[in-house]
Structure formats: structure tokens, C-alpha cells
Coordinates of C-alpha atoms in Angstrom, one line a residue:
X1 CA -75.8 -46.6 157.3
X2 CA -75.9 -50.5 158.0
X3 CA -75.9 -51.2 162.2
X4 CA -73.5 -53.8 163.4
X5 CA -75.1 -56.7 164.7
X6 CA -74.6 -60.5 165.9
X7 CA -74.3 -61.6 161.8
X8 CA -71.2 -59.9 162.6
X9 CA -69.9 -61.4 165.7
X10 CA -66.0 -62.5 165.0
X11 CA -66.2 -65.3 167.6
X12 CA -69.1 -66.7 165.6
X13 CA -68.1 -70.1 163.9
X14 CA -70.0 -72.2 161.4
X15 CA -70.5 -76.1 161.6
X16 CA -68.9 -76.1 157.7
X17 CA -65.4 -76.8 159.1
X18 CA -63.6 -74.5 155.8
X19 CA -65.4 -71.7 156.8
X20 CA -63.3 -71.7 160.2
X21 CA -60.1 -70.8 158.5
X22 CA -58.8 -67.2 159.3
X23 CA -57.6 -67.4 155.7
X24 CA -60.9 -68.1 153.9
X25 CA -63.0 -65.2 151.7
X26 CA -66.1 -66.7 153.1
X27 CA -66.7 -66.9 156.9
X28 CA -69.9 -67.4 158.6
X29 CA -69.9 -63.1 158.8
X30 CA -69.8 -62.5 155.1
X31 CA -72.8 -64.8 153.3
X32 CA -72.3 -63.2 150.0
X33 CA -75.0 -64.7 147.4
X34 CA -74.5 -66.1 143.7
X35 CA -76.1 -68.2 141.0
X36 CA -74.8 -71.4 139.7
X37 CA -75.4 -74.9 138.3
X38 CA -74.0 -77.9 138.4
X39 CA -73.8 -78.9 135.0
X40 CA -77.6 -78.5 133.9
X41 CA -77.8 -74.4 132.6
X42 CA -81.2 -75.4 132.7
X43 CA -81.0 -75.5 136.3
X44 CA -79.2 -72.3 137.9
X45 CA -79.7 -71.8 141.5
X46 CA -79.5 -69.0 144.4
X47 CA -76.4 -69.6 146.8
X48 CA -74.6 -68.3 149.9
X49 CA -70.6 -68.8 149.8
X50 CA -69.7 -70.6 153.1
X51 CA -66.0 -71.3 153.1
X52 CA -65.4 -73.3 150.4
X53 CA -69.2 -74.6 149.8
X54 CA -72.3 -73.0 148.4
X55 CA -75.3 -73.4 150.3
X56 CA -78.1 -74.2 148.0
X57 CA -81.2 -71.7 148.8
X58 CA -83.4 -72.9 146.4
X59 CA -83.0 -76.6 148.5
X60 CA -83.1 -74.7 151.7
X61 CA -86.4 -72.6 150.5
X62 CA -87.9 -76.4 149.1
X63 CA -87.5 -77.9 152.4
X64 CA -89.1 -75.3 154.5
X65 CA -86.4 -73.7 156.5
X66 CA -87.3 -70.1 155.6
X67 CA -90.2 -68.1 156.5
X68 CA -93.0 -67.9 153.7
X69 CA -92.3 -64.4 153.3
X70 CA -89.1 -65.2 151.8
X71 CA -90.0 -68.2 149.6
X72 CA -90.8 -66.4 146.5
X73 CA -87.4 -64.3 146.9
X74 CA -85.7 -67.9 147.0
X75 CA -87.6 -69.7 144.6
X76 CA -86.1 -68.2 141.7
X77 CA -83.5 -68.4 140.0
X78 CA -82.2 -64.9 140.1
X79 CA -81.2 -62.3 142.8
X80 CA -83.4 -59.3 141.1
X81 CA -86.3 -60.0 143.3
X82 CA -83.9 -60.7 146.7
X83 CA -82.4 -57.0 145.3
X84 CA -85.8 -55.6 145.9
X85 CA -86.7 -56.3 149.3
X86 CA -86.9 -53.7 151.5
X87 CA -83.6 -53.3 153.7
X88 CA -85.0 -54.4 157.0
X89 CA -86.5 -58.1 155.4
X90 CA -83.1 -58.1 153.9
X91 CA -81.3 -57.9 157.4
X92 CA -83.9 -60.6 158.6
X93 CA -83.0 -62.8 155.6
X94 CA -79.2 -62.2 156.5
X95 CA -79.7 -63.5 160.1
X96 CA -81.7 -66.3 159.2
X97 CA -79.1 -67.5 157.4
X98 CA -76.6 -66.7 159.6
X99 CA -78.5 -68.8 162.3
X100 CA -78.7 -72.0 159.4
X101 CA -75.4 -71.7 159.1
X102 CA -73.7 -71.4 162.7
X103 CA -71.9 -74.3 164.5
X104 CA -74.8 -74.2 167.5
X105 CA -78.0 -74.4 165.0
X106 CA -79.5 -77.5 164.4
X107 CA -81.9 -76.5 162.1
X108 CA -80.2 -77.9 159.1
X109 CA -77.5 -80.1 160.3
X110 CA -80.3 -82.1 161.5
X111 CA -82.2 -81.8 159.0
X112 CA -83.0 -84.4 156.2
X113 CA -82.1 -82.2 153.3
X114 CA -78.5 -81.1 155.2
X115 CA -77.1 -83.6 153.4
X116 CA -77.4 -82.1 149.8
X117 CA -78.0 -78.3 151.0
X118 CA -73.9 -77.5 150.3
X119 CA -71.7 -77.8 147.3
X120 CA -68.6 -77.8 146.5
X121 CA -67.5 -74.6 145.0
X122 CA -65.0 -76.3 142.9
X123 CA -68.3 -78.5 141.1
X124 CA -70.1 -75.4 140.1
X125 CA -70.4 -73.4 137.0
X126 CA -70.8 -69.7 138.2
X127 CA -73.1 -67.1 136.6
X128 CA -74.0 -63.7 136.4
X129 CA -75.6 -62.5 140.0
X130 CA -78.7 -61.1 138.8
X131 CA -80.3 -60.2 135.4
X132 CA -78.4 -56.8 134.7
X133 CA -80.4 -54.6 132.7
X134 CA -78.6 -51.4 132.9
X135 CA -75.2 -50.7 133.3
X136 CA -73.3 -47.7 133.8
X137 CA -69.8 -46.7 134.7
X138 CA -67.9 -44.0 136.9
X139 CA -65.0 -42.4 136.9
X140 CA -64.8 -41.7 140.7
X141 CA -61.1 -41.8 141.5
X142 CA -59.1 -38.5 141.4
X143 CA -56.1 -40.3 140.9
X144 CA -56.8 -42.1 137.7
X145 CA -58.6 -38.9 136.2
X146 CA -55.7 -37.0 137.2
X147 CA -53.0 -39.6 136.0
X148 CA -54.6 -39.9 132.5
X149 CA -55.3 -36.0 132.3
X150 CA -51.8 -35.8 132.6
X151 CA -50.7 -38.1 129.8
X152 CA -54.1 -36.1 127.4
X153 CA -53.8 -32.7 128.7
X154 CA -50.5 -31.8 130.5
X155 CA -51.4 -28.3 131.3
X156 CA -55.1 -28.8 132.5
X157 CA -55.7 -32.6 133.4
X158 CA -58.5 -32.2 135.2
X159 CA -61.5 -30.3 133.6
X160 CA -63.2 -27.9 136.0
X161 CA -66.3 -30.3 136.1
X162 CA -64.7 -33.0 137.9
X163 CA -64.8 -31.9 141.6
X164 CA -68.6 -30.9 141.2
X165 CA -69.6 -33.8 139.8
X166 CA -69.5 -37.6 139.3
X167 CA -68.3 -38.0 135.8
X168 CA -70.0 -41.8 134.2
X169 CA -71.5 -43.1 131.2
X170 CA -73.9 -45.9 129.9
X171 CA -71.8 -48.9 129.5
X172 CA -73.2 -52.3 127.4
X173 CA -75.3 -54.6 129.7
X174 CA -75.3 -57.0 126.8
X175 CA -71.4 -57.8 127.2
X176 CA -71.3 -58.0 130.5
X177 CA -69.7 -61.3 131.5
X178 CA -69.1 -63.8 134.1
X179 CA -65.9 -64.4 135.8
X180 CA -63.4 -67.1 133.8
X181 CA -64.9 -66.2 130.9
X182 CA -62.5 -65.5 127.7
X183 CA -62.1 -62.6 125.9
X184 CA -61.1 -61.4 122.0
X185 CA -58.9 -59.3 121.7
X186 CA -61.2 -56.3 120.0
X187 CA -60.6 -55.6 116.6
X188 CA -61.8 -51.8 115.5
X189 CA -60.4 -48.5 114.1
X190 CA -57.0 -47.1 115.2
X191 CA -55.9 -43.7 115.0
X192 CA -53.8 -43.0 112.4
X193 CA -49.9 -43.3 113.4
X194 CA -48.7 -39.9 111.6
X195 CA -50.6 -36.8 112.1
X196 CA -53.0 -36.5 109.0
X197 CA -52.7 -39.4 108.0
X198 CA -55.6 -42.0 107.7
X199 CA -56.7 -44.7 110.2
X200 CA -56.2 -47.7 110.3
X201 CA -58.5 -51.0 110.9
X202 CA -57.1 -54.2 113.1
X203 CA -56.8 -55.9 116.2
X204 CA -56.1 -53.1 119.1
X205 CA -52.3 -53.5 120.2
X206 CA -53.2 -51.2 123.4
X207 CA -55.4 -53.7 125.5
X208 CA -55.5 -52.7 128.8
X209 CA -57.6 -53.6 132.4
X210 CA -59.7 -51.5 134.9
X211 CA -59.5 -52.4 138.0
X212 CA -62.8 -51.3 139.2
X213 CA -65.5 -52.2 142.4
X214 CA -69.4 -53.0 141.2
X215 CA -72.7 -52.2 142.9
X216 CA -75.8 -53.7 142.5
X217 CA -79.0 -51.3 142.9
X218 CA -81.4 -52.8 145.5
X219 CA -85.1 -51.2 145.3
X220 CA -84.7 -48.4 142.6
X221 CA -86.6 -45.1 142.0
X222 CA -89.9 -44.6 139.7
X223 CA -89.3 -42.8 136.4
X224 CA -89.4 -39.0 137.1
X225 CA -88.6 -39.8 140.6
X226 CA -85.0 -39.5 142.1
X227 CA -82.9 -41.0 145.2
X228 CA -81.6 -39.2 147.6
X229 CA -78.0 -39.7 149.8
X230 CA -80.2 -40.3 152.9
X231 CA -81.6 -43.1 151.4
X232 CA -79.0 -43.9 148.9
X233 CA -77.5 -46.5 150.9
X234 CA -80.5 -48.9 151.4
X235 CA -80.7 -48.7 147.9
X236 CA -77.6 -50.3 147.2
X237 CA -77.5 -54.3 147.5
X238 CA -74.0 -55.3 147.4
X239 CA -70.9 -55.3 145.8
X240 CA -68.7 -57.2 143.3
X241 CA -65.3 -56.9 141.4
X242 CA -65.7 -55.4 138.1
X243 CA -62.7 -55.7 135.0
X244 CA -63.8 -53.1 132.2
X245 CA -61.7 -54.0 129.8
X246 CA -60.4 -51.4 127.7
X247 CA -58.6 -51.0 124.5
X248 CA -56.7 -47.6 124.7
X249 CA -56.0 -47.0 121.1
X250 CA -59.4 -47.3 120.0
X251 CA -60.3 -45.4 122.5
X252 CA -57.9 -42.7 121.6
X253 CA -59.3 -42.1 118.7
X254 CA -62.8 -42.5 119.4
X255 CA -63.5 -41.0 122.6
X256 CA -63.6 -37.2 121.6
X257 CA -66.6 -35.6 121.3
X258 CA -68.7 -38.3 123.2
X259 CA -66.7 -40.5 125.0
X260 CA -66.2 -44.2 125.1
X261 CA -67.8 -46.6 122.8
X262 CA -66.6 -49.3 121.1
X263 CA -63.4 -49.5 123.0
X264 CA -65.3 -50.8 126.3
X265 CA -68.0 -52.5 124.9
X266 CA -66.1 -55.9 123.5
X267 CA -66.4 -56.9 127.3
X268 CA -67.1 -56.3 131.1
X269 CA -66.0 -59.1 133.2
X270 CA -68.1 -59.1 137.0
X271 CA -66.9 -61.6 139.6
X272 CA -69.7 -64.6 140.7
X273 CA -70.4 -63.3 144.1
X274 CA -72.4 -60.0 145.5
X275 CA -70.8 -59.2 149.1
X276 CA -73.9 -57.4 150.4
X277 CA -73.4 -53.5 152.2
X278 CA -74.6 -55.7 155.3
X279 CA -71.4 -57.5 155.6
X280 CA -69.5 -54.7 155.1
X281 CA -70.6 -52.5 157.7
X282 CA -67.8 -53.1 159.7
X283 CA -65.3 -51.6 157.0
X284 CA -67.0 -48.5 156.6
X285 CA -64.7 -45.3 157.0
X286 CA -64.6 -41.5 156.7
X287 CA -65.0 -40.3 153.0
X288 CA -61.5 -39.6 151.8
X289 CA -60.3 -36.2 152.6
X290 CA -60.6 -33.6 149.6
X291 CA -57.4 -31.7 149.0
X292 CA -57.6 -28.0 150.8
X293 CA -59.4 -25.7 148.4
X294 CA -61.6 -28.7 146.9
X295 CA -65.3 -27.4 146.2
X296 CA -67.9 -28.8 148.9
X297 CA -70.1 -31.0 147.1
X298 CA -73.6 -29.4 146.4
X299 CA -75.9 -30.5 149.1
X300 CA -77.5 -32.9 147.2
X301 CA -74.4 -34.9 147.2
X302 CA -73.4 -34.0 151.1
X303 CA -74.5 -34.9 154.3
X304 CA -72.7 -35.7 157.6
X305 CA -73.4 -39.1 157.4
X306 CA -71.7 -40.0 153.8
X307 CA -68.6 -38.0 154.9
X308 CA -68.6 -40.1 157.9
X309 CA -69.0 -43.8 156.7
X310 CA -69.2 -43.7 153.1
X311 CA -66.2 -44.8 152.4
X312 CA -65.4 -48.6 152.5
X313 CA -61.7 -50.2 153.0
X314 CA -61.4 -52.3 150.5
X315 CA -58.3 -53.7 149.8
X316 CA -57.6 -54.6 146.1
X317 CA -54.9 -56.5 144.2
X318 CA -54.0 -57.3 140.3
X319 CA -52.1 -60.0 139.5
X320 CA -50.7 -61.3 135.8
X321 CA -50.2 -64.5 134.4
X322 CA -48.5 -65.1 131.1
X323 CA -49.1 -68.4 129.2
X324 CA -45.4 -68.6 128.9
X325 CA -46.0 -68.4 133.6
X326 CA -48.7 -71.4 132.8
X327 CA -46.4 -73.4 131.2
X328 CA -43.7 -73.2 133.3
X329 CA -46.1 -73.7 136.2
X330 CA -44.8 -69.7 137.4
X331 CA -47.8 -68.7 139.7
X332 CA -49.6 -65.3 138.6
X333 CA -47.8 -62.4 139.9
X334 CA -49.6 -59.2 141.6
X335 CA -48.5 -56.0 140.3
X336 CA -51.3 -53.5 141.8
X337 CA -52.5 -53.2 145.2
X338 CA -54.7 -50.3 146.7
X339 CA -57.6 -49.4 148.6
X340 CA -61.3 -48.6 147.5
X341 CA -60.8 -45.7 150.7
X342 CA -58.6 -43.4 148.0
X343 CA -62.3 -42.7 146.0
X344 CA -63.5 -39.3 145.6
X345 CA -66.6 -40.2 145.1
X346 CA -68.9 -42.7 147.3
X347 CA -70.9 -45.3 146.0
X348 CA -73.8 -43.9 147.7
X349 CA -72.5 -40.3 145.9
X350 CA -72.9 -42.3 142.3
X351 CA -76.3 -43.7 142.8
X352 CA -77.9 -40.4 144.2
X353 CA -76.5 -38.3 140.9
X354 CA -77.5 -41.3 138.5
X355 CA -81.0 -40.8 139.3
X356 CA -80.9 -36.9 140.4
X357 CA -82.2 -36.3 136.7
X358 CA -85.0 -38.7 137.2
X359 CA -83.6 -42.0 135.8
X360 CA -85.4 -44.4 136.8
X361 CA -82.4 -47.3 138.5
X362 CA -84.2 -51.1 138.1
X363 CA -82.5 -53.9 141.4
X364 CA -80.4 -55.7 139.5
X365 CA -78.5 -52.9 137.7
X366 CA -74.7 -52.6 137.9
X367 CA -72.8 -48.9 138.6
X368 CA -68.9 -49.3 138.6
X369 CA -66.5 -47.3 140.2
X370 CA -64.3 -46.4 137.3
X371 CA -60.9 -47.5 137.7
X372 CA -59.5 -47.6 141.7
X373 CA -56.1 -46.5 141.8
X374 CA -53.9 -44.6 144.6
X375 CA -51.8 -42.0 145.1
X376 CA -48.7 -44.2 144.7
X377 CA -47.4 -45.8 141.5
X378 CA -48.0 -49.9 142.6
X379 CA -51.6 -48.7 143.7
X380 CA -52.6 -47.2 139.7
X381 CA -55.3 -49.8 138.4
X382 CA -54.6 -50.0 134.8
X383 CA -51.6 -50.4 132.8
X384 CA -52.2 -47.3 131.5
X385 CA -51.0 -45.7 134.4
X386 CA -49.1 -47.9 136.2
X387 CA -46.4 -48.4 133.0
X388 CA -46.4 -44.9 132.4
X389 CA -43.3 -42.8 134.1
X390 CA -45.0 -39.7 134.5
X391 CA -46.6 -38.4 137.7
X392 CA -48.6 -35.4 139.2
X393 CA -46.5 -32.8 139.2
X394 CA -43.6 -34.6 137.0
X395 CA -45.6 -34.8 133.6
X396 CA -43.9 -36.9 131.0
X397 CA -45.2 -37.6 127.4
X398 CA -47.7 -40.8 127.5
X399 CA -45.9 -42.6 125.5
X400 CA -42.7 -42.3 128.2
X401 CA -43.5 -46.2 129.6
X402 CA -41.5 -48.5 131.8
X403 CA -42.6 -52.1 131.3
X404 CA -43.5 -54.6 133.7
X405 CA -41.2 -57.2 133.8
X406 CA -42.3 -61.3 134.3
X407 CA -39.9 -64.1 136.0
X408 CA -39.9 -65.6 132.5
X409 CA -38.2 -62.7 131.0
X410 CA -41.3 -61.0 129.4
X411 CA -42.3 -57.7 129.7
X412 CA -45.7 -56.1 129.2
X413 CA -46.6 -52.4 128.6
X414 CA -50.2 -53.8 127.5
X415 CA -51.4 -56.9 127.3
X416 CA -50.2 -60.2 125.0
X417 CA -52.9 -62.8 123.9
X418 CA -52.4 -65.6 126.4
X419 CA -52.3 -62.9 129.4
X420 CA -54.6 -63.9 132.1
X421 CA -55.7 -61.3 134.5
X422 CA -56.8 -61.6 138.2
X423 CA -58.5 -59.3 140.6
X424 CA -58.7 -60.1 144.7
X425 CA -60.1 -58.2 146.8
X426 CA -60.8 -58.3 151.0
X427 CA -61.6 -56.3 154.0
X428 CA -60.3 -56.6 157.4
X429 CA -60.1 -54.1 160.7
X430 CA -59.5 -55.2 164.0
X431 CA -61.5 -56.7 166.2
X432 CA -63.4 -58.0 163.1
X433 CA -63.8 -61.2 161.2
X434 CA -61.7 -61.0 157.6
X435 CA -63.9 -61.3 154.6
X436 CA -63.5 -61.3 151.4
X437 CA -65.1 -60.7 147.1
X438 CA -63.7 -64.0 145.6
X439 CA -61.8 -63.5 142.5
X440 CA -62.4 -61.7 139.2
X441 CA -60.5 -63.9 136.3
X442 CA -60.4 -63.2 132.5
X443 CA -57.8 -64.3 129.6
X444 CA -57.4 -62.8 126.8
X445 CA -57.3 -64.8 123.1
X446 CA -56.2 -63.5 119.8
X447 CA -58.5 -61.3 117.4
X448 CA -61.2 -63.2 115.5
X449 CA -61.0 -62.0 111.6
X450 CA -62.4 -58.9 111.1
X451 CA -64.7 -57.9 108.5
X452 CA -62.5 -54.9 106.6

């Protein structure tokens, strides 16, 4: 697990004024990274969030104020090869940084480049963090499998694999996208609306979030080789916010025997910045408590110091915003909150069983949590759950739904074309500085015409 050290230091204050405020995501402790440009895609460059300015590495790295062995990391325009340092040069990096950065350094502020080394956050065009080439995705919270085994299988919503094992699949790299990017409403094949009868093809009418966390894989594992939880966590770089969008009718129909397919792949939208597992270490916790009579883990996926601090508390929010809200100038309006605590799975957990088989995990790709949601109705994650009425113990048919309602009048079961939705997330403890992931943002337009 990650040590504590002075990166981490609550009294520590930065010379960029904005990234003194108590309220901001970005203070001097959290230095998560990105890749932008500003205006020139021709030109994307590395970046550390500092309150409300990016610090340009690639300008930092040009003028000298890292140490050589860190120059060919910052000279490109990507964060694979920063993903494959070794953990310990990656906690130097983090401090020298740290140092640039903080209100008693003159390094830079006195420097001739200081001038041009930050930029506004609000002139830059974000991109993906790294280049992504695999992507898979978990289903790590009991509460969500539970929830929708309830509305699929009333009598037995949780298959007997479920506590042994964490359940995932290979999602679509190719349609992974950034943040603020727009997406079409899918268009596919829908289950057929009488029993027997015959499907039908058309823009899905059940489009739905995930609220879901995203790690990036740090130095991987050889082909035949595998990772294990020891080790797992040096292997992990950081973290993002993750919105697998889902559309449930397709879905429906197509999941069975195989799973999900073309009802996740239309779209995958992954927040700009990568908070790295050093900035979290303060927000570490136990491993959520297993109900009495839960299976120990096998031993490859146990050992005292996952139960102890792999957790993370991680608060997360969803918030809505109809273009009939835009309009009318309504601000969005959160309708989730939870905590990334409630998982029964560890990040750590995922990435040892991903390559336990010998799959060979690349820095740079992307595991997701599956969908984060509580034990409480407001924390469920998707509208899938969080509409329906049923509950654990008080199973109702799926299609029993209370809508959420809108201060225009609307209401939303699923969601309309025009619907923009926003993810937040943060992490605070006391006697610790605040930090926080940004924002997630996607909106969704109407179908393109399909091809019947």
C-alpha cells in the first residue's frame, strides 16, 4: 500500500492562488495528470491539474526543471510510458512536482518559462489520458448484482459464482470517449414486446447510465505471467470516473448466453483526469465487511493487507440535466450519491484475477468497477435501479418503476434525447486535504437513421 508522505501535508499551499481554496478538486496534494491542447490536436500535451490551471509538463520537461531520468516520460504526448515507471520513480516524480508547485519553491516562479508553464483549464480541449488499448469491465458491487438479480431472477438473484469470484468482461476500447463528448442514442434489436413474438429493430427507448470508478494499469504482467495482490497495488496508476452507457432493452435481449455486446459498446465516456493511488493514500479504508456466512475469498484474492486498506472512500454523485433545465437556466439536479467503500470487490481484487489466467495487462489499459451503488435507494447508480420500487427482500416485478421527477415538471424512468448526465466525485477524512476526480459529462442526441 502507498506511504503517506509530505505530497500530502494539508498545511501545504501552492503559489497558484485557486489551488488554495478549500472548495477546489485540485489542491497542491492531489496533482492528478491529463492530456490536452489548446486548439492545435496536433499538439496534445502532458498536464497536472493545479486548482483551476494545468501545468504544462511537456514546457516544464523543455525547460529543464526535471531530472533526465524523467524527460522521456514527459516528452511525450501520452501518459502510457509515465504508467510504466516503476512505483518508487513515480513517487519521486510526484514530489518533484509537488516541490515546483508549492508557495516556498522558486524553482519555477522564478523561472523564465513560469510565465507560460500554467493554463487555464477553461482554454483547453481535454483528451483521453493515455492510449487505452484494452478495456475491460467489472461487476464488483453486491448491491447492483443483487438489485438487478432481483428484477431477472426473483427467486435466485445472485448466481452461486458471485461471492467466489470477480464477474467482468471485455468491453470496446475503440468507443471509449472523452468527457463532454456527445452520444447517439444506439439504435439495435429489441426484444419482442409479446412473448413469441418477433423483434423488433430501432432506436433503444431504455437508455440508461453506470455510474462506475476507472483504473489505469501501471507496469503490467508478461503474457503467461500473472500479478499477484501483493503486488497488485503498484500495478495500478490511478483512477478516473467512468459512465458505461447502457441501453437495457437491447441488452435484454442480447445478453443471454454471453453477456453484453452491442448494448455497451455505442459508448464509454472516461473523465480527463487520472487521480493517481498516490494521492489517495490517505482515503484508503478496511475492505467492506462481507455479510456473515459470505465465502473467504480464495487465497489468491486475500491477504491481510487488501482487507485492511483496499478499500477507498470515494464519494460519488449523479446529477441530471434536461434541455428543457438548460433552457430555463434550472441547474443540473443530483439524484445519486454513494461511496466507492460499499464494493465487494477491490480494485486491487480485479486486477490480480484479470491476469490470474495469464493475460497479459499493457500501462495504459482501463478496468471499471461495474456500476457503484449502496445499500440505500438514492445510493443505486443507474436508473435501472434507482426508478425501480423493488428492494432486497421486497421483490417487485422490474417493470414496477417510480420516475424521477425534474423542477420543470418532467419525469424520467430512462433517459430523453437532450438529457445531459454528470458524474462528481471527491475524497475527504479529517485531518486531510479535500481532493477531488473533476467531472464526467456526456449528453445524449437522438438516433442517427438506421440501416433496417
Amino acid at each position: 500500500m502507498r506511504m503517506i508522505d509530505e505530497t500530502h501535508d494539508p498545511n501545504l499551499k501552492s503559489w497558484v492562488a485557486s489551488a488554495n481554496d478549500t472548495n477546489t478538486d485540485f489542491p497542491i496534494q492531489n496533482l492528478p495528470f491529463c492530456r490536452f491542447d489548446l486548439g492545435d490536436v496536433h499538439d496534445v500535451r502532458l498536464g497536472v491539474g493545479i486548482g483551476d490551471q494545468i501545468l504544462d509538463l511537456n514546457l516544464c520537461g523543455q525547460a529543464g526543471l526535471f531530472p533526465d531520468w524523467a524527460s522521456d516520460a514527459i516528452a511525450t504526448s501520452s501518459l502510457n510510458a509515465m504508467m510504466g515507471l516503476g512505483v518508487d520513480t513515480r513517487l519521486t516524480l510526484r514530489r518533484r512536482i509537488s516541490q515546483l508547485l508549492a508557495q516556498d519553491c522558486r524553482d519555477l516562479q522564478d523561472h523564465p518559462a513560469a510565465s507560460q508553464s500554467l493554463v487555464a483549464q477553461t482554454a483547453a480541449t481535454f483528451h483521453l489520458p493515455c492510449h487505452i488499448g484494452d478495456y475491460s469491465d467489472f461487476y464488483a458491487s453486491i448491491h447492483h448484482a443483487t438489485n438487478v438479480g432481483c428484477m431477472m431472477r426473483p427467486d435466485n438473484p445472485l448466481l452461486p459464482n458471485y461471492k467466489h469470484i470477480p464477474i467482468g468482461y471485455h468491453g470496446r476500447a475503440s468507443s471509449l470517449v472523452i468527457s463532454s463528448t456527445e452520444i447517439h442514442r444506439p439504435v439495435g434489436q429489441l426484444p419482442p414486446k409479446v412473448d413469441g413474438g418477433m423483434p423488433e429493430f430501432g432506436p433503444s427507448q431504455s437508455l440508461d447510465y453506470e455510474l462506475e470508478v476507472g483504473a489505469f494499469v501501471a507496469q503490467g504482467n508478461e503474457l503467461g505471467d500473472s500479478i499477484s495482490l501483493s503486488r497488485a497495488e503498484e500495478c495500478l496508476f490511478g483512477i478516473c470516473l467512468v459512465n458505461d452507457w447502457s441501453a437495457r432493452d437491447m441488452q435484454r435481449w442480447e445478453y443471454q448466453p454471453l453477456g453484453p455486446f452491442l448494448a455497451k459498446s455505442f459508448g464509454t465516456t472516461v473523465s480527463p483526469w487520472v487521480v493517481t493511488m498516490e494521492a489517495l493514500s490517505p482515503f484508503r479504508c478496511e475492505l467492506a465487511a462481507r455479510p456473515p456466512g459470505d465465502p473467504k475469498p480464495l487465497p489468491y484474492l486475500s491477504d491481510v493487507a487488501n482487507s485492511k486498506h483496499g478499500g477507498l472512500d470515494l464519494n460519488l454523485e449523479v446529477l441530471i440535466r434536461t434541455a428543457q433545465m438548460r433552457t430555463a437556466s434550472i441547474p443540473a439536479q443530483r439524484v445519486s450519491t454513494g461511496n466507492f467503500r460499499n464494493m465487494y470487490w477491490t480494485l486491487a481484487q480485479m486486477l490480480t484475477h484479470h491476469s490470474s489466467n495469464g493475460c497479459n495487462l499493457q500501462p495504459g489499459d482501463l478496468i471499471a468497477s461495474g456500476t457503484v451503488s449502496g445499500p440505500a435507494r438514492e445510493s443505486r447508480g443507474c436508473l435501472l435501479e434507482l426508478t425501480w420500487d423493488g428492494e432486497p427482500g421486497r421483490v417487485v416485478p422490474a417493470t414496477q418503476r417510480t420516475p424521477l421527477k425534474f423542477p420543470t415538471g418532467e419525469t424520467r424512468t430512462f433517459l430523453q434525447d437532450g438529457d445531459e448526465v454528470i458524474f462528481r466525485g471527491w475524497c475527504e477524512t479529517p485531518g486531510y486535504q479535500r481532493i477531488g476526480l473533476g467531472e464526467s459529462r456526456g449528453r445524449i442526441l437522438p438516433a442517427r437513421s438506421a440501416n433496417q
